[in-house]
Short mmCIF file of C-alpha atoms and ligand atoms in Angstrom, two decimals:
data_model
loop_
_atom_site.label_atom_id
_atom_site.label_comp_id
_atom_site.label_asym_id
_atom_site.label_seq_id
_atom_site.Cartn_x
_atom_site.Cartn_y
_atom_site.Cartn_z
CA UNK A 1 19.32 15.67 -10.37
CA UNK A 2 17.44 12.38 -11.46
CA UNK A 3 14.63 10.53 -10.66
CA UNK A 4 12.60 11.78 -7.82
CA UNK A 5 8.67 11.08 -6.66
CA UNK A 6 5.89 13.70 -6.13
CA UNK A 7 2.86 13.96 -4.24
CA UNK A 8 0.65 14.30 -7.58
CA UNK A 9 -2.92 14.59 -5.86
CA UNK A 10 -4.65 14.20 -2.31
CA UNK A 11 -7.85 13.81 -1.49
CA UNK A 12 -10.32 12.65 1.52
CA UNK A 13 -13.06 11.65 2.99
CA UNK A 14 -15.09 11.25 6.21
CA UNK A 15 -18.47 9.67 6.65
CA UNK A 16 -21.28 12.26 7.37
CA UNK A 17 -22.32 11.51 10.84
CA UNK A 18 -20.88 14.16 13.29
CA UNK A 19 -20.58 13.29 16.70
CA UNK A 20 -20.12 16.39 18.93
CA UNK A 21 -18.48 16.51 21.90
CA UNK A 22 -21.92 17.46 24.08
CA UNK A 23 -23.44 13.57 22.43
CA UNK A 24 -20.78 11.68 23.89
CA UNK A 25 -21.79 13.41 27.84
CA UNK A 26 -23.99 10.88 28.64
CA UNK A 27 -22.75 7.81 26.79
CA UNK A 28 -18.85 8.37 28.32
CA UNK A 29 -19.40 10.19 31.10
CA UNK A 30 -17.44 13.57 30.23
CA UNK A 31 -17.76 16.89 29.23
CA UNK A 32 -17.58 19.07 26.49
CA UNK A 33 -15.18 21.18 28.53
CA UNK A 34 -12.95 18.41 29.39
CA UNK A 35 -12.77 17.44 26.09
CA UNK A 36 -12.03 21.00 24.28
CA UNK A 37 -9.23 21.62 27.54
CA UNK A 38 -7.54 18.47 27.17
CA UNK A 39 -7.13 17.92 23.58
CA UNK A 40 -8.51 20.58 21.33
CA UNK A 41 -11.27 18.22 19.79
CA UNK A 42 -14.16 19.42 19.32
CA UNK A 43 -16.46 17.00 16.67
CA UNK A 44 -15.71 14.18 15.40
CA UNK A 45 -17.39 11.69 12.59
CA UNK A 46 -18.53 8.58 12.90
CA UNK A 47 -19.53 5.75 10.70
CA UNK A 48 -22.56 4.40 10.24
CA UNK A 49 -23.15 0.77 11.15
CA UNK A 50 -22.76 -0.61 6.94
CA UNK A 51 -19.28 1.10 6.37
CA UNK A 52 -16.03 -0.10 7.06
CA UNK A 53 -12.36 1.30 6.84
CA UNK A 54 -12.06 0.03 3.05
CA UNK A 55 -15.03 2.00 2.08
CA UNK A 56 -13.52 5.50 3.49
CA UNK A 57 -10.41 4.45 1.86
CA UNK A 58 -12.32 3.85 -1.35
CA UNK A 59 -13.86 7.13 -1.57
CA UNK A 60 -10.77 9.02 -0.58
CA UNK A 61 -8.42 7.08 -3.43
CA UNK A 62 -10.69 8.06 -6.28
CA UNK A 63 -10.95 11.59 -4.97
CA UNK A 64 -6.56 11.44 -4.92
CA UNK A 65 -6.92 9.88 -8.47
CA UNK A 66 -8.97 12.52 -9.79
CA UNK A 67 -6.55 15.08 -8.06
CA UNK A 68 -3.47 13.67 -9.95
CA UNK A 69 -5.15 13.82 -13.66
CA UNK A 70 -4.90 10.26 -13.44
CA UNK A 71 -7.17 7.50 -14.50
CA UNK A 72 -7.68 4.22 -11.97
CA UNK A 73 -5.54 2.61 -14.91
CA UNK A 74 -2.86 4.70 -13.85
CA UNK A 75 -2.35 3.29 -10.57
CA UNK A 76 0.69 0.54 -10.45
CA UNK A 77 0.89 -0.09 -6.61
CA UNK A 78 -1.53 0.61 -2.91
CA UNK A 79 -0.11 1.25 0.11
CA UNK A 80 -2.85 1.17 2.61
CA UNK A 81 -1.86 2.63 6.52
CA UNK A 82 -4.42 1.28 9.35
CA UNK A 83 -4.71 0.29 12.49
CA UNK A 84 -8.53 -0.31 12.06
CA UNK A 85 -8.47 -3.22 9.59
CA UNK A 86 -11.71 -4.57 7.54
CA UNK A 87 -10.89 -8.15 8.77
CA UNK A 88 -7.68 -9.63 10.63
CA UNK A 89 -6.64 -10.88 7.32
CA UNK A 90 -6.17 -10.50 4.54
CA UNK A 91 -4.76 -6.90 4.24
CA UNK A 92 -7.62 -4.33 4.25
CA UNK A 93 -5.74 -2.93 0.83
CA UNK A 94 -6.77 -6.08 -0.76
CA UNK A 95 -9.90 -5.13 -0.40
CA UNK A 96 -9.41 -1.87 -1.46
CA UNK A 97 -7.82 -3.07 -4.56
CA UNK A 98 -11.26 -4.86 -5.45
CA UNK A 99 -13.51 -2.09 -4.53
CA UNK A 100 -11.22 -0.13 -7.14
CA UNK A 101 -11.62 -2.63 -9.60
CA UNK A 102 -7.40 -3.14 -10.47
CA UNK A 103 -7.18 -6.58 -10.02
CA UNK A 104 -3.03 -8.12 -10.31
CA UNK A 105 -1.55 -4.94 -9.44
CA UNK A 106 0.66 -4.48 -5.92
CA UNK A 107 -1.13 -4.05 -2.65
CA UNK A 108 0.79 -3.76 0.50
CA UNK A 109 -1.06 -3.06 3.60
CA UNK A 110 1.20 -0.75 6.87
CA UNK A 111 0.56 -1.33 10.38
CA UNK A 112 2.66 1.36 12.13
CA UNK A 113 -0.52 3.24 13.03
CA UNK A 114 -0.63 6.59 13.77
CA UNK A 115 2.70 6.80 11.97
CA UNK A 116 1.67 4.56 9.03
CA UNK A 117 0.73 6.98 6.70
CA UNK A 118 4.71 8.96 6.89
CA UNK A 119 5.71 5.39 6.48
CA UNK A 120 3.47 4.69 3.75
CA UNK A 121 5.08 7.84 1.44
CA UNK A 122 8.35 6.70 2.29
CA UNK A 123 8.21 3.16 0.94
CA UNK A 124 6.54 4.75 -2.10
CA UNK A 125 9.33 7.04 -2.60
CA UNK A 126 11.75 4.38 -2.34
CA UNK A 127 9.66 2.00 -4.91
CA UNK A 128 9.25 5.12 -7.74
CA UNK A 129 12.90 6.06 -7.51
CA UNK A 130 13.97 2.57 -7.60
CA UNK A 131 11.92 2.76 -11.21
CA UNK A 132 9.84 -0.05 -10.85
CA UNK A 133 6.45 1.81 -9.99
CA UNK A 134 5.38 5.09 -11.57
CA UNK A 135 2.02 6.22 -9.53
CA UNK A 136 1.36 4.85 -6.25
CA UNK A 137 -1.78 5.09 -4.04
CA UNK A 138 -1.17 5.57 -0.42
CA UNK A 139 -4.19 5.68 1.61
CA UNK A 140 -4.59 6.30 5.27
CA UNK A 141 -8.08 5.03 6.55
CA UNK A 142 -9.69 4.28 10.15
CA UNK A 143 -12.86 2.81 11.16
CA UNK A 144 -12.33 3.60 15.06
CA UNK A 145 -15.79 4.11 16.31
CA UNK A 146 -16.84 -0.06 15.96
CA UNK A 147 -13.87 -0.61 18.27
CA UNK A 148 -14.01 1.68 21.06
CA UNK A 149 -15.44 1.13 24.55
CA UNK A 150 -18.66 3.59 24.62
CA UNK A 151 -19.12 3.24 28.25
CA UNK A 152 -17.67 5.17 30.94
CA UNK A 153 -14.78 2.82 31.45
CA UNK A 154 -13.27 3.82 28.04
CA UNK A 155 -13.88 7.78 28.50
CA UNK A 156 -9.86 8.73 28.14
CA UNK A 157 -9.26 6.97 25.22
CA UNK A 158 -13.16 7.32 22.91
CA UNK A 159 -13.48 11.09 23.36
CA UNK A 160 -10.10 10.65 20.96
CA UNK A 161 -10.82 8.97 18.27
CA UNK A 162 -13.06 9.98 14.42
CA UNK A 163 -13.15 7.65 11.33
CA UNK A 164 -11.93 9.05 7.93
CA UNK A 165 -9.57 8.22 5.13
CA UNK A 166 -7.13 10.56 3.37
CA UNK A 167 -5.33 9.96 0.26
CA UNK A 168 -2.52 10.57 -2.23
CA UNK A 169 -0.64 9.50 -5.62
CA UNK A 170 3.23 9.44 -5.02
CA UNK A 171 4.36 9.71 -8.76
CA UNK A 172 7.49 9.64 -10.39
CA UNK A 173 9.22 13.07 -11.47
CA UNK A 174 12.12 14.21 -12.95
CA UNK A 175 13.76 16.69 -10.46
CA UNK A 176 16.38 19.49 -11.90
CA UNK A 177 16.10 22.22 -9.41
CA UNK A 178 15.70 20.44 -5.62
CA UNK A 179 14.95 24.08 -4.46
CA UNK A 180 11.71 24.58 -6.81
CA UNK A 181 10.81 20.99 -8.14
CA UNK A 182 7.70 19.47 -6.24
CA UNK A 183 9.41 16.28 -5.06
CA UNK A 184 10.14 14.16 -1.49
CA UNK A 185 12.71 15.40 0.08
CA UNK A 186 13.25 13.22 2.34
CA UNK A 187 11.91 11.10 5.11
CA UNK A 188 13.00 9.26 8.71
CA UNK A 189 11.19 6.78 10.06
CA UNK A 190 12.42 5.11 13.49
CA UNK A 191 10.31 3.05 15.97
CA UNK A 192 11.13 1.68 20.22
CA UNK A 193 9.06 -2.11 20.63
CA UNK A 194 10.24 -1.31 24.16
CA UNK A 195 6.95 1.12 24.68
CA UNK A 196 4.17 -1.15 22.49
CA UNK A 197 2.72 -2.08 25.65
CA UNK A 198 1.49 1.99 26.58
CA UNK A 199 -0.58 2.46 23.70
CA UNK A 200 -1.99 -1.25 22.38
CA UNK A 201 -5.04 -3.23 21.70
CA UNK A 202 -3.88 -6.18 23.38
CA UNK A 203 -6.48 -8.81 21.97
CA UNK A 204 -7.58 -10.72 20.50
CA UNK A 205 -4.30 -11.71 19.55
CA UNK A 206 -2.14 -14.88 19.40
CA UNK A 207 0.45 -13.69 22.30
CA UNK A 208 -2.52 -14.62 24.86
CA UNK A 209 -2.27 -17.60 26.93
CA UNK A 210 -4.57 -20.49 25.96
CA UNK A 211 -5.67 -21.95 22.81
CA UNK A 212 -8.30 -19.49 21.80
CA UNK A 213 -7.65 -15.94 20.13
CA UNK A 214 -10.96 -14.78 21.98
CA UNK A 215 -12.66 -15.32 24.89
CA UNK A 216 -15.28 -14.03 27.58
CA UNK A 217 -12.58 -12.97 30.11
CA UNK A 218 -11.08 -10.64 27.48
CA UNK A 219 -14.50 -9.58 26.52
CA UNK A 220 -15.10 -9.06 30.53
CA UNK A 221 -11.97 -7.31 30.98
CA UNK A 222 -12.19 -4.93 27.87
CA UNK A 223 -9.41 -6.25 26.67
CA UNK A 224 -10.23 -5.80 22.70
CA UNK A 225 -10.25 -1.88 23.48
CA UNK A 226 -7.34 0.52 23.20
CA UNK A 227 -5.63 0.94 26.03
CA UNK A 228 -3.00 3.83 26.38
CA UNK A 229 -0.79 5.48 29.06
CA UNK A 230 -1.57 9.31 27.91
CA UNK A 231 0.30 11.04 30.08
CA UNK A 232 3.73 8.59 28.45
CA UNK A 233 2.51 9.18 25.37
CA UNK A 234 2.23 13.06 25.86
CA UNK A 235 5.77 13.44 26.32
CA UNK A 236 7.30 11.07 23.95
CA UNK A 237 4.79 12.06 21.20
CA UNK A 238 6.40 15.49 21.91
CA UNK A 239 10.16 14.53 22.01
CA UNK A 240 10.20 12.48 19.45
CA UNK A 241 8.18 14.76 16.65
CA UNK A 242 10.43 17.57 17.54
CA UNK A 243 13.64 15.29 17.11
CA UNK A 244 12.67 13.74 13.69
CA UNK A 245 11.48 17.13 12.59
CA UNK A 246 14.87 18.34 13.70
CA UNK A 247 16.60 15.82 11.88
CA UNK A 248 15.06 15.67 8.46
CA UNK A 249 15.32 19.85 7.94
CA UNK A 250 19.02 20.01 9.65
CA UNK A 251 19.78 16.46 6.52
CA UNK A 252 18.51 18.67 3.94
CA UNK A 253 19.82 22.25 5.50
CA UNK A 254 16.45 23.56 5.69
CA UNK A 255 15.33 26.10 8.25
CA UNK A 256 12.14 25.95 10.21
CA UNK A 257 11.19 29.53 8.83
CA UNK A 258 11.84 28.29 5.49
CA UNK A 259 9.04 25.77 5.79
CA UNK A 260 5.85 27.11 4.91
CA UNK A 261 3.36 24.58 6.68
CA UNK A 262 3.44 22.01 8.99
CA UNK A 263 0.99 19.08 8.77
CA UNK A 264 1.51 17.43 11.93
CA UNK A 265 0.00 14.09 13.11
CA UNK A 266 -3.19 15.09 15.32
CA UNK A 267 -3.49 13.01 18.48
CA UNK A 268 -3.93 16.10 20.69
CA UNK A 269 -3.63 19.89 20.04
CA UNK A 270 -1.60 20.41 22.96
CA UNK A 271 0.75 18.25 21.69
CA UNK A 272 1.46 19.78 18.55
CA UNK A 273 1.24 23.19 20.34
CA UNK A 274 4.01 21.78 22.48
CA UNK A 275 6.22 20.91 20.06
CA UNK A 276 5.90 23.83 18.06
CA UNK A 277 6.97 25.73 21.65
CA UNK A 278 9.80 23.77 21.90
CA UNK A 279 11.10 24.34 18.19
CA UNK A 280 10.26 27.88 18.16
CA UNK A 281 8.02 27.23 15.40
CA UNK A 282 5.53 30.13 13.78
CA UNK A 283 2.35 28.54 15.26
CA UNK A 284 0.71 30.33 12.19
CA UNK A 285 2.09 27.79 9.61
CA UNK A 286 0.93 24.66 11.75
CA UNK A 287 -2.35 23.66 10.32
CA UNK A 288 -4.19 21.72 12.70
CA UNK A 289 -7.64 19.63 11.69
CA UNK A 290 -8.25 17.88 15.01
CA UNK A 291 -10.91 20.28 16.31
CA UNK A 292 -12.95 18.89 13.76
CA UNK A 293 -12.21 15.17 13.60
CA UNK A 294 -10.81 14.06 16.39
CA UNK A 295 -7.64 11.44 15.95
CA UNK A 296 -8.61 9.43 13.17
CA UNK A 297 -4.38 7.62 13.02
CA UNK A 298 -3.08 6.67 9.93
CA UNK A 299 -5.67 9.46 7.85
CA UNK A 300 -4.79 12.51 9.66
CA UNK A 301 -2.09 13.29 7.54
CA UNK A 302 -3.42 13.11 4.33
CA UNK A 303 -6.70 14.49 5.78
CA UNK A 304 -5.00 17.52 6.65
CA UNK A 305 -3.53 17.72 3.38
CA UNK A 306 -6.46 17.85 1.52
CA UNK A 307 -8.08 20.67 4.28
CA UNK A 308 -4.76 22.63 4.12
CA UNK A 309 -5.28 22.78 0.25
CA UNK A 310 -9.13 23.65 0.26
CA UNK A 311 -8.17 26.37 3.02
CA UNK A 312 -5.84 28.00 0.63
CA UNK A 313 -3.37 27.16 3.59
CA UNK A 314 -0.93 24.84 1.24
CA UNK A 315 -0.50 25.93 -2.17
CA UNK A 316 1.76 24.29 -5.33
CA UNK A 317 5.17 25.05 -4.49
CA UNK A 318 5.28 25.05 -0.73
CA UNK A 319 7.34 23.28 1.50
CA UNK A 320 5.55 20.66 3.84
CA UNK A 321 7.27 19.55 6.79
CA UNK A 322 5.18 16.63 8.69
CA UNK A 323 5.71 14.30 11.59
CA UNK A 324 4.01 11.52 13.77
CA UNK A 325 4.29 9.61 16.38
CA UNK A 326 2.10 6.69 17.64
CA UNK A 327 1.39 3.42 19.16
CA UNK A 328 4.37 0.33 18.80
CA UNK A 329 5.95 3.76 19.80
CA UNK A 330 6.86 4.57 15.94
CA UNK A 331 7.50 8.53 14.94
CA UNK A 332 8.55 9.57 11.44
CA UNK A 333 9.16 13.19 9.59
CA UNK A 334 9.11 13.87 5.83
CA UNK A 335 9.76 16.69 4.26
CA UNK A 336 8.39 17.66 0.71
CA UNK A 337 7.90 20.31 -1.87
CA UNK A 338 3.99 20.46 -3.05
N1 ACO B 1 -13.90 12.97 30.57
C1 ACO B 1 -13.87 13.36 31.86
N2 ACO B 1 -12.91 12.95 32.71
C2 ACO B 1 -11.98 12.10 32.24
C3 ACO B 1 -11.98 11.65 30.92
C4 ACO B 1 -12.99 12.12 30.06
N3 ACO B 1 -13.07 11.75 28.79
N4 ACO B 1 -10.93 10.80 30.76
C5 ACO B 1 -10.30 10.74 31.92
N5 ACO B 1 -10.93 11.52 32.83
C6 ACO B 1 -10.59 11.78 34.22
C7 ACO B 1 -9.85 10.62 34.86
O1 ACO B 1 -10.76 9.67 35.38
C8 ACO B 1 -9.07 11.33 35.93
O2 ACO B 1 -9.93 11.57 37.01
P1 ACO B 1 -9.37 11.56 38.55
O3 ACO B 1 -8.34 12.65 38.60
O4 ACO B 1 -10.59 11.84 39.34
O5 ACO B 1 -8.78 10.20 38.74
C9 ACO B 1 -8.72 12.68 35.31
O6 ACO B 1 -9.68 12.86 34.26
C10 ACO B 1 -7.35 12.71 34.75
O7 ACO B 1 -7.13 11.55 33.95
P2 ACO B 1 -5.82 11.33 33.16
O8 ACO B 1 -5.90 10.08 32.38
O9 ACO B 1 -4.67 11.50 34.11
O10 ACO B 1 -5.88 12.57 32.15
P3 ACO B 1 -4.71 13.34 31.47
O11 ACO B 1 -4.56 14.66 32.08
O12 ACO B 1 -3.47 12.50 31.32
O13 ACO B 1 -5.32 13.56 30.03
C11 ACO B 1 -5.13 12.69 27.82
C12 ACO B 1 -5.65 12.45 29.24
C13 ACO B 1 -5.88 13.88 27.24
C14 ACO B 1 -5.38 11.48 26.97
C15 ACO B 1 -3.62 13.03 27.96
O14 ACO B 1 -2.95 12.07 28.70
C16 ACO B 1 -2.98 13.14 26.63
O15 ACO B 1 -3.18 14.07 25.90
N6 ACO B 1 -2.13 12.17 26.29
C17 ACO B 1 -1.53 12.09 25.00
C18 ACO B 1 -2.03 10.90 24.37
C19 ACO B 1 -2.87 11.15 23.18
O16 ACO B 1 -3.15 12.26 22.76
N7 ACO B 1 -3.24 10.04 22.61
C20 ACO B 1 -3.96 10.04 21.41
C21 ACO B 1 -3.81 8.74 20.74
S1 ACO B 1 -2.18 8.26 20.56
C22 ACO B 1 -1.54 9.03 19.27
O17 ACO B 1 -2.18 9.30 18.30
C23 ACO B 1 -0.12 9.42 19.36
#
């Protein structure tokens, strides 16, 4: 059949401090209960007050390297997914691409946040088939915790949110058999501006009126947190997986029973319970992570990857169907063979 591209090795990482739901009662004003009902969450990890989004990245890319057989020298191209950048700019995988030590080679940094990291693989498989890159790093990686409102005021959007960093190596392969070869498939990626405003950190930014990116008023107003319409979000999140999802199996004339897990984007177990309702999925094959990290964007993906693997729950050979859907609203699906 030709060229094709392969995810060749995952890894990631998550710092060690665990926040559980019970340590965030006082600070947020919530409860454990309302929490676990709500969303499914039930931990998740912070940083500490040294480590930024590069440095989960960082430790998830070598573990993806190491996956692959590969050596660093082996890497021809990042693609780095986040919504939780090191600095405005430059690109947080610039710095990524120091901290690796592969100086010249090409960094491009996603911001389609929770979806980035379904982006991410798709732009890789389009660079690797094209032929001019061979093994390409694409990293999903949040540092959430600095940049949430830990007061009462932010209590429906913090109880969301972990930090952690997931990683793979989309390499090129040759693909003769597209039934058994561990290749892409295939994957859609759409997006509605119309709906940035529901799920946005709306400063500091240039859009606001005045001459300054930053001021008191915003800092008064909270204005540098996350704000979101969840109860919007809840039901586009669940349209729009289920229609991507839809549309990348009926492209390739797969069935739902012949995909053998689902890594879903994890903003909220009911969602992904929903949408498995309203495909008639076997909620047995959809391996879910965010009990124990919480939403952590761009990595949960990846993140789930690498769990699904150590769980025995996604083995060489398998076929992964995956979708997202998050703030700008953006959704994607991909389908792939492990
Ligand atoms: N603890 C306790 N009470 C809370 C909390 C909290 N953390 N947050 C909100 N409440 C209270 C509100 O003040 C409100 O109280 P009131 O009825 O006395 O006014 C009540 O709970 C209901 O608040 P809502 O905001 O209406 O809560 P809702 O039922 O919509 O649930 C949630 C909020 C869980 C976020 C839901 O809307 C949802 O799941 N939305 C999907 C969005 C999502 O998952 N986003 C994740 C990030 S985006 C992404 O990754 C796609």
């Amino acid at each position: 059949m030709g060229i094709g591209s392969r995810i060749a090795g995952v890894g990631s990482f998550v710092p060690p401090r665990v926040y559980e739901n019970k340590d965030l009662e006082e600070m947020l004003d919530t409860s454990h209960e309302w929490i676990i009902q709500r969303t499914g969450i039930e931990r998740r990890h912070w940083v500490d007050p040294k480590t930024s989004t590069s440095d989960l990245a960082l430790e998830a890319s070598l573990k993806a390297i190491k996956n692959a057989g590969l050596e660093k020298s082996d890497i021809d191209m990042i693609i780095l997914a986040t919504l939780s950048p090191d600095h405005d700019f430059p690109g947080t995988g610039c710095f990524l691409q120091a901290k690796l030590d592969l100086p010249t080679i090409t960094v491009l940094d996603i911001r389609q946040q929770c979806t980035g990291f379904i982006y991410g693989i798709s732009v890789a498989d389009k660079f690797v088939k094209s032929g001019s890159h061979k093994n390409i790093l694409v990293v999903g990686a949040e540092v959430h915790s600095k940049g949430l409102d830990k007061t009462p005021r932010g209590r429906g959007v913090s109880v969301l949110f972990g930090d952690g960093a997931g990683a793979v190596i989309v390499s090129q392969t040759e693909v003769n058999d597209p039934l058994v070869d561990s290749h892409i498939l295939t994957t859609h990626l759409h997006a509605d501006g119309s709906f940035a405003k529901e799920l946005w950190l709306p400063a500091p930014g240039m859009a606001f009126e005045g001459n300054e990116r930053f001021s008191q008023e915003i800092i008064d107003e909270g204005l540098h947190y996350p704000q979101m319409n969840g109860k919007v979000v809840f039901v586009h999140a669940v349209k729009r997986m289920a229609e991507c999802l839809t549309a990348a199996c009926k492209e390739m004339g797969v069935s739902f029973a012949d995909v053998d897990c689902f890594l879903f984007h994890q903003a909220n177990l009911r969602i992904n319970s929903k949408v498995a309702e309203v495909l008639g999925l076997d909620e047995s094959k959809v391996f879910n992570t965010i009990q124990d990290y919480g939403n952590t964007t761009a990595a949960t993906i990846p993140l789930g990857m690498d769990k699904a693997i150590e769980a025995g729950k996604l083995k060489k050979g398998d076929l992964v169907a995956s979708a997202a859907f998050g703030s700008g609203f953006t959704w994607a699906s991909a389908l792939w063979r492990y």
